CSV table of C-alpha atoms and ligand atoms in Angstrom, one decimal:
chain,number,residue,atom,x,y,z
U,1,MET,CA,0.0,0.0,0.0
U,2,ARG,CA,1.1,3.6,-0.6
U,3,LEU,CA,0.0,7.1,0.3
U,4,LEU,CA,-0.1,9.8,-2.4
U,5,THR,CA,-0.5,13.4,-1.5
U,6,GLY,CA,-1.1,16.4,-3.8
U,7,GLN,CA,-4.1,18.3,-5.2
U,8,ILE,CA,-6.9,15.9,-5.9
U,9,LEU,CA,-9.2,16.6,-8.9
U,10,HIS,CA,-12.0,14.6,-10.4
U,11,TYR,CA,-15.6,15.0,-11.7
U,12,THR,CA,-18.8,13.3,-10.6
U,13,ALA,CA,-20.8,14.6,-13.6
U,14,ASN,CA,-20.5,16.9,-16.6
U,15,PRO,CA,-19.8,20.4,-15.0
U,16,ARG,CA,-21.3,22.1,-18.0
U,17,LYS,CA,-24.7,20.6,-16.9
U,18,ALA,CA,-24.2,19.9,-13.2
U,19,GLY,CA,-22.2,23.1,-12.3
U,20,ASP,CA,-19.4,23.4,-9.9
U,21,GLY,CA,-20.9,20.8,-7.7
U,22,ALA,CA,-19.6,18.2,-10.1
U,23,VAL,CA,-16.0,19.3,-9.5
U,24,ARG,CA,-14.3,17.5,-6.7
U,25,HIS,CA,-11.1,19.4,-5.8
U,26,ILE,CA,-9.1,19.0,-2.7
U,27,GLU,CA,-6.1,21.2,-2.5
U,28,ASP,CA,-4.3,19.4,0.3
U,29,GLY,CA,-5.4,15.9,-0.7
U,30,ALA,CA,-4.5,12.3,-0.1
U,31,LEU,CA,-5.1,9.0,-1.9
U,32,VAL,CA,-4.3,5.6,-0.6
U,33,VAL,CA,-3.4,2.9,-3.2
U,34,GLY,CA,-4.4,-0.6,-1.9
U,35,LYS,CA,-2.6,-3.8,-2.3
U,36,ASP,CA,-5.1,-4.8,-4.9
U,37,GLY,CA,-4.2,-1.8,-7.1
U,38,LYS,CA,-7.4,-0.1,-6.3
U,39,ILE,CA,-8.2,3.2,-4.4
U,40,ALA,CA,-8.5,2.3,-0.7
U,41,TRP,CA,-9.1,5.9,0.4
U,42,CYS,CA,-9.3,9.4,-1.1
U,43,GLY,CA,-10.0,12.8,0.7
U,44,GLY,CA,-8.4,15.7,2.6
U,45,HIS,CA,-5.0,14.8,4.0
U,46,SER,CA,-6.1,16.2,7.4
U,47,GLU,CA,-8.8,13.6,7.5
U,48,LEU,CA,-6.7,10.7,6.6
U,49,PRO,CA,-7.6,7.7,8.9
U,50,ASP,CA,-4.9,6.7,11.4
U,51,ALA,CA,-4.8,3.3,9.9
U,52,HIS,CA,-3.1,4.8,6.8
U,53,ALA,CA,-0.9,7.4,8.4
U,54,GLY,CA,2.2,5.3,8.5
U,55,LEU,CA,2.2,4.3,4.9
U,56,GLU,CA,5.1,5.0,2.6
U,57,ARG,CA,4.3,8.4,1.1
U,58,THR,CA,4.8,9.9,-2.4
U,59,ASP,CA,4.3,13.7,-2.0
U,60,TYR,CA,3.4,15.4,-5.2
U,61,GLY,CA,3.2,18.8,-3.5
U,62,SER,CA,0.9,21.2,-5.4
U,63,LYS,CA,0.8,19.0,-8.5
U,64,LEU,CA,-2.7,17.7,-9.6
U,65,ILE,CA,-3.7,14.0,-9.2
U,66,LEU,CA,-6.5,13.2,-11.6
U,67,PRO,CA,-8.1,9.9,-12.8
U,68,GLY,CA,-5.9,8.7,-15.7
U,69,PHE,CA,-7.0,10.0,-19.2
U,70,ILE,CA,-9.1,7.7,-21.3
U,71,ASP,CA,-8.9,7.9,-25.1
U,72,ALA,CA,-12.1,6.8,-26.8
U,73,HIS,CA,-10.8,6.5,-30.3
U,74,LEU,CA,-7.5,5.7,-31.9
U,75,HIS,CA,-5.8,3.1,-34.1
U,76,PHE,CA,-3.2,0.8,-32.7
U,77,PRO,CA,-1.7,-0.2,-36.1
U,78,GLN,CA,-1.3,3.5,-37.0
U,79,TYR,CA,0.9,4.2,-34.0
U,80,ARG,CA,3.8,5.3,-36.1
U,81,MET,CA,2.2,6.7,-39.3
U,82,LEU,CA,1.0,9.9,-38.0
U,83,ALA,CA,2.0,13.1,-39.9
U,84,ALA,CA,1.4,11.5,-43.3
U,85,PHE,CA,0.8,14.1,-46.1
U,86,GLY,CA,-2.6,12.9,-47.4
U,87,LYS,CA,-5.0,15.1,-49.2
U,88,ASP,CA,-8.2,14.0,-47.4
U,89,LEU,CA,-9.6,10.9,-45.6
U,90,LEU,CA,-9.9,8.6,-48.6
U,91,ASP,CA,-6.7,9.6,-50.2
U,92,TRP,CA,-4.9,9.3,-46.8
U,93,LEU,CA,-6.4,5.8,-46.2
U,94,ASN,CA,-5.4,4.5,-49.6
U,95,ARG,CA,-1.9,6.0,-49.8
U,96,TYR,CA,-0.6,5.4,-46.3
U,97,THR,CA,-3.0,3.7,-43.9
U,98,PHE,CA,-4.0,0.6,-45.9
U,99,ILE,CA,-0.3,0.0,-46.8
U,100,GLU,CA,1.0,0.2,-43.2
U,101,GLU,CA,-1.8,-1.9,-41.7
U,102,GLN,CA,-1.0,-4.8,-43.9
U,103,ARG,CA,2.1,-5.4,-41.9
U,104,TYR,CA,0.1,-6.5,-38.9
U,105,GLY,CA,-0.3,-10.1,-40.1
U,106,ASP,CA,3.2,-10.6,-38.8
U,107,PRO,CA,3.2,-11.2,-35.1
U,108,ALA,CA,6.7,-9.8,-34.6
U,109,VAL,CA,5.6,-6.5,-36.1
U,110,ALA,CA,2.4,-6.4,-34.0
U,111,ALA,CA,4.1,-7.4,-30.7
U,112,ALA,CA,6.7,-4.7,-31.1
U,113,ALA,CA,4.0,-2.1,-32.1
U,114,ALA,CA,1.9,-2.9,-29.1
U,115,ASN,CA,4.7,-2.3,-26.8
U,116,VAL,CA,5.5,1.2,-28.3
U,117,PHE,CA,1.8,2.1,-28.7
U,118,LEU,CA,1.0,1.4,-25.0
U,119,ASP,CA,4.2,3.1,-23.8
U,120,GLU,CA,3.2,6.3,-25.8
U,121,LEU,CA,-0.2,6.2,-24.2
U,122,LEU,CA,1.2,5.9,-20.8
U,123,ARG,CA,3.8,8.7,-21.5
U,124,ASN,CA,0.8,11.0,-22.1
U,125,GLY,CA,-1.1,9.9,-19.0
U,126,ILE,CA,-3.6,7.8,-20.9
U,127,THR,CA,-4.4,4.7,-18.9
U,128,SER,CA,-7.3,3.4,-20.9
U,129,CYS,CA,-8.6,3.4,-24.4
U,130,LEU,CA,-10.9,2.1,-27.1
U,131,ALA,CA,-8.7,1.3,-30.0
U,132,PHE,CA,-9.0,-0.1,-33.5
U,133,SER,CA,-6.7,-2.9,-34.5
U,134,THR,CA,-6.5,-4.6,-38.0
U,135,ILE,CA,-8.2,-7.5,-39.6
U,136,HIS,CA,-5.6,-9.9,-38.3
U,137,PRO,CA,-6.5,-11.8,-35.2
U,138,VAL,CA,-2.8,-12.1,-34.3
U,139,ALA,CA,-2.5,-8.2,-34.1
U,140,LEU,CA,-5.4,-8.1,-31.6
U,141,ASP,CA,-3.7,-11.0,-29.6
U,142,CYS,CA,-0.6,-8.9,-29.4
U,143,LEU,CA,-2.3,-5.8,-28.3
U,144,PHE,CA,-4.4,-7.5,-25.7
U,145,LYS,CA,-1.5,-9.6,-24.4
U,146,GLU,CA,0.6,-6.5,-23.8
U,147,ALA,CA,-2.3,-4.5,-22.2
U,148,SER,CA,-3.0,-7.5,-20.0
U,149,ARG,CA,0.7,-7.7,-18.9
U,150,ARG,CA,0.4,-4.0,-17.9
U,151,ASN,CA,-3.0,-4.5,-16.3
U,152,MET,CA,-4.5,-1.8,-18.5
U,153,CYS,CA,-8.2,-1.3,-19.2
U,154,VAL,CA,-8.2,-1.6,-22.9
U,155,ALA,CA,-11.1,-2.2,-25.3
U,156,SER,CA,-10.5,-3.3,-28.9
U,157,GLY,CA,-11.5,-5.7,-31.6
U,158,LYS,CA,-10.6,-7.3,-34.9
U,159,THR,CA,-11.4,-4.9,-37.6
U,160,LEU,CA,-14.0,-6.1,-40.1
U,161,MET,CA,-13.4,-5.0,-43.8
U,162,ASP,CA,-14.1,-7.1,-46.9
U,163,CYS,CA,-14.1,-4.5,-49.8
U,164,ASN,CA,-12.7,-1.4,-51.2
U,165,ALA,CA,-9.2,-1.9,-49.7
U,166,PRO,CA,-6.1,-3.9,-50.9
U,167,GLN,CA,-6.4,-7.6,-50.9
U,168,GLY,CA,-4.0,-8.0,-48.0
U,169,LEU,CA,-6.3,-6.0,-45.8
U,170,LEU,CA,-9.6,-7.9,-46.5
U,171,ASP,CA,-11.4,-10.6,-44.6
U,172,THR,CA,-14.8,-12.2,-45.6
U,173,PRO,CA,-18.2,-12.0,-43.9
U,174,GLN,CA,-17.6,-15.5,-42.6
U,175,SER,CA,-14.1,-15.1,-41.4
U,176,ALA,CA,-15.0,-11.7,-39.9
U,177,TYR,CA,-17.8,-13.5,-38.0
U,178,ASP,CA,-15.8,-16.6,-37.1
U,179,ASP,CA,-12.6,-14.7,-36.0
U,180,SER,CA,-14.5,-12.2,-33.9
U,181,LYS,CA,-16.5,-14.9,-32.1
U,182,ALA,CA,-13.3,-16.8,-31.2
U,183,LEU,CA,-11.6,-13.5,-30.1
U,184,ILE,CA,-14.5,-12.6,-27.9
U,185,ALA,CA,-14.4,-16.0,-26.2
U,186,ARG,CA,-10.6,-15.6,-25.8
U,187,TRP,CA,-10.3,-12.1,-24.5
U,188,HIS,CA,-13.6,-10.4,-23.5
U,189,GLY,CA,-13.6,-9.9,-19.7
U,190,LYS,CA,-10.2,-11.3,-19.3
U,191,GLY,CA,-8.7,-9.1,-16.5
U,192,ARG,CA,-9.5,-5.6,-17.6
U,193,LEU,CA,-9.8,-6.2,-21.3
U,194,LYS,CA,-13.0,-5.6,-23.2
U,195,TYR,CA,-13.9,-6.7,-26.6
U,196,ALA,CA,-15.4,-4.2,-29.2
U,197,ILE,CA,-17.1,-5.4,-32.4
U,198,SER,CA,-15.3,-3.3,-35.0
U,199,PRO,CA,-16.7,-2.9,-38.5
U,200,ARG,CA,-14.1,-0.3,-39.8
U,201,PHE,CA,-16.8,1.8,-41.8
U,202,ALA,CA,-19.5,1.3,-44.3
U,203,VAL,CA,-17.0,2.0,-47.2
U,204,THR,CA,-15.1,-1.2,-46.4
U,205,SER,CA,-17.9,-3.6,-45.6
U,206,SER,CA,-20.2,-5.4,-47.9
U,207,GLU,CA,-23.9,-5.8,-47.0
U,208,ALA,CA,-23.2,-9.5,-46.1
U,209,GLN,CA,-20.4,-8.4,-43.8
U,210,LEU,CA,-22.5,-5.7,-42.1
U,211,GLU,CA,-25.2,-8.5,-41.6
U,212,ALA,CA,-22.4,-10.7,-39.9
U,213,ALA,CA,-21.5,-7.7,-37.7
U,214,GLY,CA,-25.2,-7.4,-36.7
U,215,ALA,CA,-25.4,-11.1,-35.9
U,216,LEU,CA,-22.3,-10.6,-33.6
U,217,VAL,CA,-24.0,-7.7,-31.9
U,218,LYS,CA,-27.2,-9.6,-31.4
U,219,GLU,CA,-25.4,-12.6,-30.0
U,220,ASN,CA,-23.3,-10.5,-27.7
U,221,PRO,CA,-25.6,-8.0,-26.1
U,222,GLY,CA,-23.8,-5.3,-24.1
U,223,LEU,CA,-20.6,-5.6,-26.0
U,224,LEU,CA,-19.0,-2.4,-27.3
U,225,VAL,CA,-19.4,-1.6,-31.0
U,226,GLN,CA,-17.1,0.8,-32.7
U,227,SER,CA,-16.9,2.3,-36.3
U,228,HIS,CA,-16.6,5.5,-38.2
U,229,LEU,CA,-19.4,7.7,-39.2
U,230,SER,CA,-19.8,10.9,-41.2
U,231,GLU,CA,-16.4,12.1,-41.2
U,232,ASN,CA,-15.8,13.6,-44.6
U,233,HIS,CA,-18.0,14.6,-47.5
U,234,ALA,CA,-16.4,12.3,-50.1
U,235,GLU,CA,-16.8,9.4,-47.8
U,236,ILE,CA,-20.5,10.2,-47.2
U,237,GLU,CA,-21.2,10.4,-51.0
U,238,PHE,CA,-19.4,7.1,-51.5
U,239,VAL,CA,-21.5,5.4,-48.8
U,240,ALA,CA,-24.7,6.9,-50.4
U,241,GLY,CA,-23.7,5.3,-53.7
U,242,GLN,CA,-22.7,2.0,-52.3
U,243,PHE,CA,-25.9,1.6,-50.2
U,244,SER,CA,-28.3,3.4,-52.6
U,245,TRP,CA,-31.4,2.2,-50.6
U,246,SER,CA,-30.3,4.1,-47.4
U,247,LYS,CA,-31.8,7.3,-46.1
U,248,ASP,CA,-28.3,8.4,-45.0
U,249,TYR,CA,-25.1,7.0,-43.6
U,250,THR,CA,-26.5,6.4,-40.1
U,251,ASP,CA,-29.2,4.4,-41.7
U,252,VAL,CA,-26.7,1.9,-43.1
U,253,TYR,CA,-25.6,0.9,-39.7
U,254,ASP,CA,-29.1,1.0,-38.4
U,255,ARG,CA,-30.3,-1.4,-41.0
U,256,TYR,CA,-27.9,-4.0,-39.6
U,257,GLY,CA,-28.6,-3.5,-36.0
U,258,LEU,CA,-25.3,-1.7,-35.3
U,259,LEU,CA,-26.9,1.3,-33.5
U,260,THR,CA,-26.9,0.3,-29.9
U,261,SER,CA,-26.5,2.0,-26.5
U,262,THR,CA,-22.9,0.7,-26.4
U,263,SER,CA,-22.0,1.8,-30.0
U,264,LEU,CA,-19.3,4.6,-30.4
U,265,PHE,CA,-18.9,6.2,-33.7
U,266,ALA,CA,-15.8,8.2,-34.5
U,267,HIS,CA,-16.4,11.7,-35.8
U,268,GLY,CA,-20.1,12.2,-36.7
U,269,ILE,CA,-19.2,15.7,-38.0
U,270,HIS,CA,-21.8,16.1,-40.8
U,271,LEU,CA,-24.8,14.4,-39.4
U,272,SER,CA,-28.3,15.5,-40.5
U,273,GLU,CA,-31.0,16.2,-37.9
U,274,ARG,CA,-32.6,12.8,-38.7
U,275,GLU,CA,-29.3,11.1,-38.1
U,276,GLN,CA,-28.8,12.8,-34.8
U,277,ALA,CA,-32.3,12.0,-33.7
U,278,ARG,CA,-31.7,8.3,-34.6
U,279,LEU,CA,-28.4,8.1,-32.7
U,280,SER,CA,-30.1,9.9,-29.7
U,281,GLU,CA,-32.9,7.5,-29.7
U,282,ALA,CA,-30.6,4.4,-29.9
U,283,GLY,CA,-28.3,5.8,-27.2
U,284,SER,CA,-25.2,5.6,-29.4
U,285,ALA,CA,-22.4,8.0,-29.0
U,286,VAL,CA,-20.0,9.8,-31.3
U,287,ILE,CA,-16.3,10.5,-30.5
U,288,HIS,CA,-14.8,13.9,-31.3
U,289,CYS,CA,-11.3,13.6,-32.7
U,290,PRO,CA,-10.3,17.2,-33.3
U,291,THR,CA,-6.7,17.0,-34.2
U,292,SER,CA,-7.6,14.3,-36.8
U,293,ASN,CA,-10.5,16.4,-38.2
U,294,ASN,CA,-8.1,19.4,-38.5
U,295,PHE,CA,-5.3,17.4,-40.0
U,296,LEU,CA,-7.4,15.6,-42.6
U,297,GLY,CA,-9.5,18.8,-43.2
U,298,SER,CA,-12.6,16.7,-42.4
U,299,GLY,CA,-14.7,19.6,-40.9
U,300,LEU,CA,-15.7,21.3,-37.7
U,301,PHE,CA,-17.5,19.3,-35.2
U,302,HIS,CA,-20.3,21.1,-33.3
U,303,LEU,CA,-19.9,19.5,-29.9
U,304,HIS,CA,-22.6,21.3,-27.9
U,305,SER,CA,-25.3,21.1,-30.6
U,306,THR,CA,-24.6,17.4,-30.8
U,307,ALA,CA,-24.4,16.7,-27.1
U,308,GLU,CA,-27.3,19.0,-26.2
U,309,GLY,CA,-30.8,20.0,-27.4
U,310,ASP,CA,-33.8,17.9,-28.4
U,311,HIS,CA,-31.7,15.0,-29.7
U,312,PRO,CA,-28.7,14.8,-27.4
U,313,VAL,CA,-26.0,12.3,-28.4
U,314,GLY,CA,-23.2,11.3,-26.1
U,315,VAL,CA,-19.8,12.8,-27.1
U,316,GLY,CA,-16.5,11.4,-26.2
U,317,VAL,CA,-13.0,12.5,-27.2
U,318,GLY,CA,-10.2,10.7,-28.9
U,319,CYS,CA,-6.9,11.4,-30.5
U,320,ASP,CA,-7.5,9.2,-33.6
U,321,ILE,CA,-3.8,8.4,-34.2
U,322,GLY,CA,-2.6,8.3,-37.0
U,323,GLY,CA,-5.2,10.7,-38.5
U,324,GLY,CA,-4.7,12.6,-35.3
U,325,MET,CA,-1.6,14.7,-34.8
U,326,SER,CA,-0.7,13.8,-31.3
U,327,TYR,CA,-1.1,11.2,-28.6
U,328,SER,CA,-1.3,14.1,-26.0
U,329,MET,CA,-4.7,14.4,-24.3
U,330,PHE,CA,-3.8,18.1,-23.9
U,331,ASP,CA,-3.5,18.5,-27.7
U,332,THR,CA,-6.8,16.8,-28.2
U,333,LEU,CA,-8.5,19.0,-25.7
U,334,ARG,CA,-6.7,22.1,-27.0
U,335,ASP,CA,-8.0,21.4,-30.5
U,336,ALA,CA,-11.5,20.6,-29.1
U,337,TYR,CA,-11.4,24.0,-27.5
U,338,THR,CA,-10.2,25.9,-30.7
U,339,VAL,CA,-12.8,24.1,-32.8
U,340,SER,CA,-15.5,25.0,-30.3
U,341,GLN,CA,-14.4,28.6,-30.6
U,342,LEU,CA,-14.7,28.4,-34.3
U,343,VAL,CA,-18.2,27.0,-34.1
U,344,GLY,CA,-19.2,29.5,-31.5
U,345,SER,CA,-19.9,27.5,-28.4
U,346,ARG,CA,-16.6,27.1,-26.4
U,347,ILE,CA,-15.9,24.3,-24.0
U,348,SER,CA,-14.6,25.1,-20.5
U,349,ALA,CA,-11.5,23.3,-19.2
U,350,HIS,CA,-13.7,21.6,-16.6
U,351,GLU,CA,-15.9,20.2,-19.3
U,352,ALA,CA,-12.7,19.1,-21.3
U,353,PHE,CA,-11.1,17.3,-18.4
U,354,TYR,CA,-14.5,15.7,-17.5
U,355,ARG,CA,-14.8,14.3,-21.1
U,356,ALA,CA,-11.3,13.0,-21.0
U,357,THR,CA,-12.0,11.1,-17.7
U,358,LEU,CA,-15.4,10.1,-16.4
U,359,GLY,CA,-17.2,11.2,-19.6
U,360,ASN,CA,-15.2,8.7,-21.8
U,361,ALA,CA,-15.4,6.0,-19.0
U,362,ARG,CA,-19.2,6.2,-19.1
U,363,LEU,CA,-19.3,5.8,-22.8
U,364,LEU,CA,-16.9,2.8,-22.6
U,365,GLY,CA,-19.0,1.3,-19.8
U,366,THR,CA,-15.8,1.3,-17.6
U,367,ASP,CA,-16.9,4.0,-15.1
U,368,GLY,CA,-17.3,1.2,-12.5
U,369,GLU,CA,-13.5,0.7,-12.5
U,370,THR,CA,-12.0,3.9,-13.7
U,371,GLY,CA,-12.7,7.7,-14.5
U,372,THR,CA,-12.9,9.0,-11.0
U,373,LEU,CA,-10.9,8.8,-7.8
U,374,GLU,CA,-13.7,7.1,-5.8
U,375,THR,CA,-12.8,4.3,-3.4
U,376,GLY,CA,-13.0,0.9,-5.0
U,377,LYS,CA,-11.9,2.0,-8.5
U,378,TYR,CA,-8.5,1.0,-9.9
U,379,ALA,CA,-5.8,3.5,-9.1
U,380,ASP,CA,-5.5,4.6,-12.7
U,381,LEU,CA,-4.1,8.1,-12.2
U,382,VAL,CA,-2.2,10.9,-13.9
U,383,VAL,CA,-0.1,13.4,-11.9
U,384,LEU,CA,0.1,16.8,-13.7
U,385,ASP,CA,2.5,19.6,-13.3
U,386,PRO,CA,1.1,22.9,-14.4
U,387,ALA,CA,4.4,24.5,-14.2
U,388,ALA,CA,6.4,21.7,-16.1
U,389,THR,CA,8.3,24.0,-18.4
U,390,PRO,CA,9.9,27.4,-17.9
U,391,LEU,CA,7.2,29.0,-20.0
U,392,MET,CA,4.4,27.1,-18.3
U,393,ALA,CA,5.8,28.1,-15.0
U,394,GLU,CA,5.7,31.8,-16.0
U,395,ARG,CA,2.1,31.4,-17.2
U,396,HIS,CA,1.2,29.4,-14.1
U,397,ALA,CA,2.3,32.4,-12.0
U,398,LEU,CA,-0.5,34.4,-13.6
U,399,SER,CA,-3.1,31.8,-12.9
U,400,GLY,CA,-6.0,32.7,-10.7
U,401,ASP,CA,-8.5,29.9,-9.9
U,402,LEU,CA,-8.6,26.1,-10.6
U,403,HIS,CA,-10.2,26.7,-14.0
U,404,ASP,CA,-7.5,29.0,-15.1
U,405,VAL,CA,-4.8,26.5,-14.1
U,406,LEU,CA,-6.5,23.7,-16.0
U,407,PHE,CA,-7.1,25.9,-19.0
U,408,ALA,CA,-3.4,26.9,-19.4
U,409,LEU,CA,-2.5,23.3,-18.8
U,410,MET,CA,-4.6,22.0,-21.7
U,411,ILE,CA,-3.6,24.8,-24.1
U,412,LEU,CA,0.2,24.7,-23.3
U,413,GLY,CA,0.9,21.1,-21.8
U,414,ASP,CA,2.5,18.1,-23.4
U,415,ASP,CA,4.0,14.9,-22.0
U,416,ARG,CA,6.5,16.9,-19.9
U,417,ALA,CA,3.5,18.0,-17.8
U,418,VAL,CA,2.6,14.4,-17.0
U,419,THR,CA,4.8,13.8,-14.0
U,420,GLU,CA,3.7,10.3,-13.5
U,421,THR,CA,1.1,7.8,-14.7
U,422,TRP,CA,-0.3,5.1,-12.5
U,423,VAL,CA,-2.1,2.0,-13.7
U,424,ALA,CA,-3.8,-0.2,-11.2
U,425,GLY,CA,-1.7,1.2,-8.4
U,426,LYS,CA,1.7,1.1,-10.1
U,427,PRO,CA,3.8,4.1,-11.4
U,428,VAL,CA,4.4,3.2,-15.1
U,429,LYS,CA,5.3,6.4,-17.0
U,430,PRO,CA,8.0,5.4,-19.4
U,431,ARG,CA,11.2,7.4,-19.1
U,432,LEU,CA,13.2,8.5,-22.0
F,1,LIG,N1,-12.4,5.9,-41.4
F,1,LIG,C1,-12.1,4.6,-41.7
F,1,LIG,N2,-10.9,4.2,-41.3
F,1,LIG,C2,-10.4,5.3,-40.8
F,1,LIG,C3,-9.1,5.6,-40.2
F,1,LIG,O1,-8.2,4.7,-40.0
F,1,LIG,N3,-9.0,6.8,-39.7
F,1,LIG,C4,-9.9,7.8,-39.8
F,1,LIG,N4,-9.6,9.0,-39.4
F,1,LIG,N5,-11.0,7.5,-40.4
F,1,LIG,C5,-11.3,6.4,-40.9
F,2,LIG,ZN1,-10.4,6.4,-36.6
């Protein structure tokens, strides 16, 4: 067991809706990590029960202790192919992504990649994620094996794609079904791992394959479903041509039973009112990936008009590596902020940090084990230093209240501001 002291910060609800009451902030805080890797106690240092007073202590001073960040959308096999000079989504996929992903049939490639990928997440304070893999079962085996070794809460699945991509990256409706079924049995619920049924997007699946995906969803109620939706205008046109009977892009997934209350669709930038209403009704969520949307020129996501109003849709945040430009949650939140400014409804730092922690945990269904600093959850933590660099220290000296501190952190921060990352009670930030 170990005692951590510092500033405690977590959220019990979305502060944009619930107000300041949702912000749990203790300036002189203490957190006890139990032998089981879970949070045994969390509160004011002065109220620490005597039973914990003699524990070995790590004092983080005035640094902030938060729940570890959760990234709700990124691609494990794209871990190194960020910063590829593609024209737009479809060009970028064809020119770089589909080439790189073909390497993942080789277990040596996938095993080495899993190691670097998870290291990079931890370096940035990301303790949990929902990730795409490739069509190759062995790639998912490697990712899950490595995540399991680190006791990380990771959700992923074998990618389903059987058309409109190079031969080396295609499965079939039958193999997609069979492989997914076997992988669900092998991995789902093993330790902290979750399986996600993963049709890549409507462009790369035939009707027969989407039907197979629907069968998997029906046979495994409650499992996560991940895909992409309405990211780019050319993509939307392609889908309308391929599924000419459909009302719109969302209707394609709907037809095959893929809109569930545990379905998470990356992007959702250009949804019609009808699509938003259908997603809202189904309880499906979209994941905002602002650095990717900016990089690929996909468009400006309207966060608040998607998440609020007559047809509210849950909104998570993700880096979408390698379409995204950075693993850093600060960069993801910074671009979410700048995009929100451009569309005229800015997000606060409290809302941003909520979405990167409990908000994403709720969408992934993992809020019972992570996302806040409540007793009984895993000690998945990130320790943040708002004065990590000379410039940040200068800016920090100007900061007034907590919101100001957090705002400067998300605008200026990078992995240097992540002092430590804890997964299930162990400090794990990789050192350079
Ligand atoms: N749509 C389908 N596949 C992908 C992908 O790999 N990245 C992004 N950004 N969008 C996609
Ligand atoms: Zn993606």
